[in-house]
Amino acid sequence: LEKLHTHLNAEQGWLTLGSSGSLGINAQGEEELTPALTLQVKDTTGAGDAFLALASMSAKLELPIAIGSLLGNLAGAMSANILGNAYPIEKSKLLKFATTILKV
């Protein structure tokens, strides 16, 4: 990831790690390891795409790498529990899931 990040001169980048979550890197070379946010998986089809949709949006908005990683992992976890991409992830459900995950 570091070599690719340097080669592309990217502001942010991610490597999805399946059941281990994701690894993100920012322009300063700081890394963010974010755990997977689900223990149950029905179908991984589209989970990476869901991750990328929210992680790249956060990068475009210049949000911190930790926020992009969290948003991407939330979307990936939700997508991994939708059999065959039967329906899209709804914003309201994503926010509800985020609230549940972030409770301390």
JSON list of C-alpha atoms in Angstrom, two decimals:
[
{"chain": "A", "resi": 1, "resn": "LEU", "atom": "CA", "xyz": [0.00, 0.00, 0.00]},
{"chain": "A", "resi": 2, "resn": "GLU", "atom": "CA", "xyz": [2.85, 2.39, 0.83]},
{"chain": "A", "resi": 3, "resn": "LYS", "atom": "CA", "xyz": [4.53, 1.77, -2.56]},
{"chain": "A", "resi": 4, "resn": "LEU", "atom": "CA", "xyz": [1.28, 2.21, -4.46]},
{"chain": "A", "resi": 5, "resn": "HIS", "atom": "CA", "xyz": [0.44, 5.34, -2.47]},
{"chain": "A", "resi": 6, "resn": "THR", "atom": "CA", "xyz": [3.85, 6.84, -3.29]},
{"chain": "A", "resi": 7, "resn": "HIS", "atom": "CA", "xyz": [3.72, 5.75, -6.94]},
{"chain": "A", "resi": 8, "resn": "LEU", "atom": "CA", "xyz": [0.29, 7.33, -7.47]},
{"chain": "A", "resi": 9, "resn": "ASN", "atom": "CA", "xyz": [1.08, 10.38, -5.33]},
{"chain": "A", "resi": 10, "resn": "ALA", "atom": "CA", "xyz": [-2.33, 9.88, -3.75]},
{"chain": "A", "resi": 11, "resn": "GLU", "atom": "CA", "xyz": [-3.80, 11.92, -0.92]},
{"chain": "A", "resi": 12, "resn": "GLN", "atom": "CA", "xyz": [-5.47, 8.83, 0.54]},
{"chain": "A", "resi": 13, "resn": "GLY", "atom": "CA", "xyz": [-5.63, 5.15, -0.29]},
{"chain": "A", "resi": 14, "resn": "TRP", "atom": "CA", "xyz": [-7.04, 1.92, 1.08]},
{"chain": "A", "resi": 15, "resn": "LEU", "atom": "CA", "xyz": [-6.49, -1.78, 0.96]},
{"chain": "A", "resi": 16, "resn": "THR", "atom": "CA", "xyz": [-9.47, -3.91, 1.95]},
{"chain": "A", "resi": 17, "resn": "LEU", "atom": "CA", "xyz": [-8.53, -6.93, 4.04]},
{"chain": "A", "resi": 18, "resn": "GLY", "atom": "CA", "xyz": [-11.75, -8.96, 4.03]},
{"chain": "A", "resi": 19, "resn": "SER", "atom": "CA", "xyz": [-12.53, -10.29, 7.49]},
{"chain": "A", "resi": 20, "resn": "SER", "atom": "CA", "xyz": [-9.59, -8.28, 8.88]},
{"chain": "A", "resi": 21, "resn": "GLY", "atom": "CA", "xyz": [-11.11, -4.92, 7.88]},
{"chain": "A", "resi": 22, "resn": "SER", "atom": "CA", "xyz": [-9.11, -2.34, 5.95]},
{"chain": "A", "resi": 23, "resn": "LEU", "atom": "CA", "xyz": [-5.82, -0.49, 5.93]},
{"chain": "A", "resi": 24, "resn": "GLY", "atom": "CA", "xyz": [-5.82, 3.16, 4.94]},
{"chain": "A", "resi": 25, "resn": "ILE", "atom": "CA", "xyz": [-2.99, 5.62, 4.35]},
{"chain": "A", "resi": 26, "resn": "ASN", "atom": "CA", "xyz": [-3.04, 9.42, 4.11]},
{"chain": "A", "resi": 27, "resn": "ALA", "atom": "CA", "xyz": [-0.80, 11.94, 2.36]},
{"chain": "A", "resi": 28, "resn": "GLN", "atom": "CA", "xyz": [1.56, 12.09, 5.36]},
{"chain": "A", "resi": 29, "resn": "GLY", "atom": "CA", "xyz": [2.02, 8.31, 5.25]},
{"chain": "A", "resi": 30, "resn": "GLU", "atom": "CA", "xyz": [0.04, 7.75, 8.45]},
{"chain": "A", "resi": 31, "resn": "GLU", "atom": "CA", "xyz": [-1.76, 4.41, 8.40]},
{"chain": "A", "resi": 32, "resn": "GLU", "atom": "CA", "xyz": [-5.19, 3.56, 9.78]},
{"chain": "A", "resi": 33, "resn": "LEU", "atom": "CA", "xyz": [-6.08, -0.07, 10.45]},
{"chain": "A", "resi": 34, "resn": "THR", "atom": "CA", "xyz": [-9.84, -0.42, 10.88]},
{"chain": "A", "resi": 35, "resn": "PRO", "atom": "CA", "xyz": [-11.41, -3.73, 11.92]},
{"chain": "A", "resi": 36, "resn": "ALA", "atom": "CA", "xyz": [-14.20, -5.44, 10.04]},
{"chain": "A", "resi": 37, "resn": "LEU", "atom": "CA", "xyz": [-17.53, -4.41, 11.50]},
{"chain": "A", "resi": 38, "resn": "THR", "atom": "CA", "xyz": [-19.48, -7.64, 11.13]},
{"chain": "A", "resi": 39, "resn": "LEU", "atom": "CA", "xyz": [-19.07, -11.18, 12.34]},
{"chain": "A", "resi": 40, "resn": "GLN", "atom": "CA", "xyz": [-21.73, -12.60, 10.03]},
{"chain": "A", "resi": 41, "resn": "VAL", "atom": "CA", "xyz": [-21.36, -12.70, 6.27]},
{"chain": "A", "resi": 42, "resn": "LYS", "atom": "CA", "xyz": [-24.00, -13.84, 3.78]},
{"chain": "A", "resi": 43, "resn": "ASP", "atom": "CA", "xyz": [-22.37, -12.77, 0.51]},
{"chain": "A", "resi": 44, "resn": "THR", "atom": "CA", "xyz": [-19.28, -10.66, -0.11]},
{"chain": "A", "resi": 45, "resn": "THR", "atom": "CA", "xyz": [-20.35, -9.70, -3.62]},
{"chain": "A", "resi": 46, "resn": "GLY", "atom": "CA", "xyz": [-20.27, -5.91, -3.78]},
{"chain": "A", "resi": 47, "resn": "ALA", "atom": "CA", "xyz": [-18.75, -5.37, -0.32]},
{"chain": "A", "resi": 48, "resn": "GLY", "atom": "CA", "xyz": [-15.57, -3.88, -1.79]},
{"chain": "A", "resi": 49, "resn": "ASP", "atom": "CA", "xyz": [-17.61, -1.65, -4.09]},
{"chain": "A", "resi": 50, "resn": "ALA", "atom": "CA", "xyz": [-19.66, -0.42, -1.14]},
{"chain": "A", "resi": 51, "resn": "PHE", "atom": "CA", "xyz": [-16.45, 0.25, 0.79]},
{"chain": "A", "resi": 52, "resn": "LEU", "atom": "CA", "xyz": [-14.96, 2.18, -2.13]},
{"chain": "A", "resi": 53, "resn": "ALA", "atom": "CA", "xyz": [-18.10, 4.28, -2.64]},
{"chain": "A", "resi": 54, "resn": "LEU", "atom": "CA", "xyz": [-17.98, 5.75, 0.86]},
{"chain": "A", "resi": 55, "resn": "ALA", "atom": "CA", "xyz": [-14.21, 5.78, 1.35]},
{"chain": "A", "resi": 56, "resn": "SER", "atom": "CA", "xyz": [-13.65, 7.63, -1.93]},
{"chain": "A", "resi": 57, "resn": "MET", "atom": "CA", "xyz": [-16.44, 10.08, -1.13]},
{"chain": "A", "resi": 58, "resn": "SER", "atom": "CA", "xyz": [-14.74, 10.89, 2.16]},
{"chain": "A", "resi": 59, "resn": "ALA", "atom": "CA", "xyz": [-11.41, 11.35, 0.38]},
{"chain": "A", "resi": 60, "resn": "LYS", "atom": "CA", "xyz": [-13.03, 13.74, -2.10]},
{"chain": "A", "resi": 61, "resn": "LEU", "atom": "CA", "xyz": [-14.44, 15.70, 0.85]},
{"chain": "A", "resi": 62, "resn": "GLU", "atom": "CA", "xyz": [-10.93, 15.71, 2.40]},
{"chain": "A", "resi": 63, "resn": "LEU", "atom": "CA", "xyz": [-12.14, 13.99, 5.57]},
{"chain": "A", "resi": 64, "resn": "PRO", "atom": "CA", "xyz": [-9.54, 12.30, 7.81]},
{"chain": "A", "resi": 65, "resn": "ILE", "atom": "CA", "xyz": [-8.46, 8.80, 6.81]},
{"chain": "A", "resi": 66, "resn": "ALA", "atom": "CA", "xyz": [-10.06, 7.39, 9.97]},
{"chain": "A", "resi": 67, "resn": "ILE", "atom": "CA", "xyz": [-13.49, 8.69, 8.90]},
{"chain": "A", "resi": 68, "resn": "GLY", "atom": "CA", "xyz": [-13.14, 7.29, 5.38]},
{"chain": "A", "resi": 69, "resn": "SER", "atom": "CA", "xyz": [-12.04, 3.94, 6.77]},
{"chain": "A", "resi": 70, "resn": "LEU", "atom": "CA", "xyz": [-14.95, 3.81, 9.20]},
{"chain": "A", "resi": 71, "resn": "LEU", "atom": "CA", "xyz": [-17.53, 4.80, 6.57]},
{"chain": "A", "resi": 72, "resn": "GLY", "atom": "CA", "xyz": [-16.11, 2.31, 4.08]},
{"chain": "A", "resi": 73, "resn": "ASN", "atom": "CA", "xyz": [-16.09, -0.51, 6.60]},
{"chain": "A", "resi": 74, "resn": "LEU", "atom": "CA", "xyz": [-19.66, 0.27, 7.68]},
{"chain": "A", "resi": 75, "resn": "ALA", "atom": "CA", "xyz": [-20.83, 0.05, 4.06]},
{"chain": "A", "resi": 76, "resn": "GLY", "atom": "CA", "xyz": [-18.78, -3.09, 3.40]},
{"chain": "A", "resi": 77, "resn": "ALA", "atom": "CA", "xyz": [-20.19, -4.81, 6.49]},
{"chain": "A", "resi": 78, "resn": "MET", "atom": "CA", "xyz": [-23.75, -3.95, 5.53]},
{"chain": "A", "resi": 79, "resn": "SER", "atom": "CA", "xyz": [-23.20, -5.09, 1.95]},
{"chain": "A", "resi": 80, "resn": "ALA", "atom": "CA", "xyz": [-21.72, -8.40, 3.12]},
{"chain": "A", "resi": 81, "resn": "ASN", "atom": "CA", "xyz": [-25.08, -9.14, 4.71]},
{"chain": "A", "resi": 82, "resn": "ILE", "atom": "CA", "xyz": [-27.18, -8.52, 1.61]},
{"chain": "A", "resi": 83, "resn": "LEU", "atom": "CA", "xyz": [-27.50, -11.65, -0.46]},
{"chain": "A", "resi": 84, "resn": "GLY", "atom": "CA", "xyz": [-26.60, -11.03, -4.09]},
{"chain": "A", "resi": 85, "resn": "ASN", "atom": "CA", "xyz": [-26.85, -7.23, -3.93]},
{"chain": "A", "resi": 86, "resn": "ALA", "atom": "CA", "xyz": [-30.61, -7.65, -3.70]},
{"chain": "A", "resi": 87, "resn": "TYR", "atom": "CA", "xyz": [-31.07, -4.05, -2.58]},
{"chain": "A", "resi": 88, "resn": "PRO", "atom": "CA", "xyz": [-28.93, -0.95, -2.04]},
{"chain": "A", "resi": 89, "resn": "ILE", "atom": "CA", "xyz": [-27.67, 0.28, 1.30]},
{"chain": "A", "resi": 90, "resn": "GLU", "atom": "CA", "xyz": [-29.93, 3.03, 2.55]},
{"chain": "A", "resi": 91, "resn": "LYS", "atom": "CA", "xyz": [-28.48, 6.13, 4.17]},
{"chain": "A", "resi": 92, "resn": "SER", "atom": "CA", "xyz": [-30.83, 5.88, 7.16]},
{"chain": "A", "resi": 93, "resn": "LYS", "atom": "CA", "xyz": [-29.80, 2.28, 7.85]},
{"chain": "A", "resi": 94, "resn": "LEU", "atom": "CA", "xyz": [-26.11, 3.13, 7.48]},
{"chain": "A", "resi": 95, "resn": "LEU", "atom": "CA", "xyz": [-26.47, 5.97, 9.99]},
{"chain": "A", "resi": 96, "resn": "LYS", "atom": "CA", "xyz": [-28.36, 3.71, 12.40]},
{"chain": "A", "resi": 97, "resn": "PHE", "atom": "CA", "xyz": [-25.62, 1.07, 12.11]},
{"chain": "A", "resi": 98, "resn": "ALA", "atom": "CA", "xyz": [-22.94, 3.74, 12.68]},
{"chain": "A", "resi": 99, "resn": "THR", "atom": "CA", "xyz": [-24.75, 4.91, 15.81]},
{"chain": "A", "resi": 100, "resn": "THR", "atom": "CA", "xyz": [-24.83, 1.33, 17.10]},
{"chain": "A", "resi": 101, "resn": "ILE", "atom": "CA", "xyz": [-21.11, 0.76, 16.36]},
{"chain": "A", "resi": 102, "resn": "LEU", "atom": "CA", "xyz": [-19.99, 4.07, 17.86]},
{"chain": "A", "resi": 103, "resn": "LYS", "atom": "CA", "xyz": [-21.77, 3.67, 21.19]},
{"chain": "A", "resi": 104, "resn": "VAL", "atom": "CA", "xyz": [-19.19, 3.52, 23.94]}
]
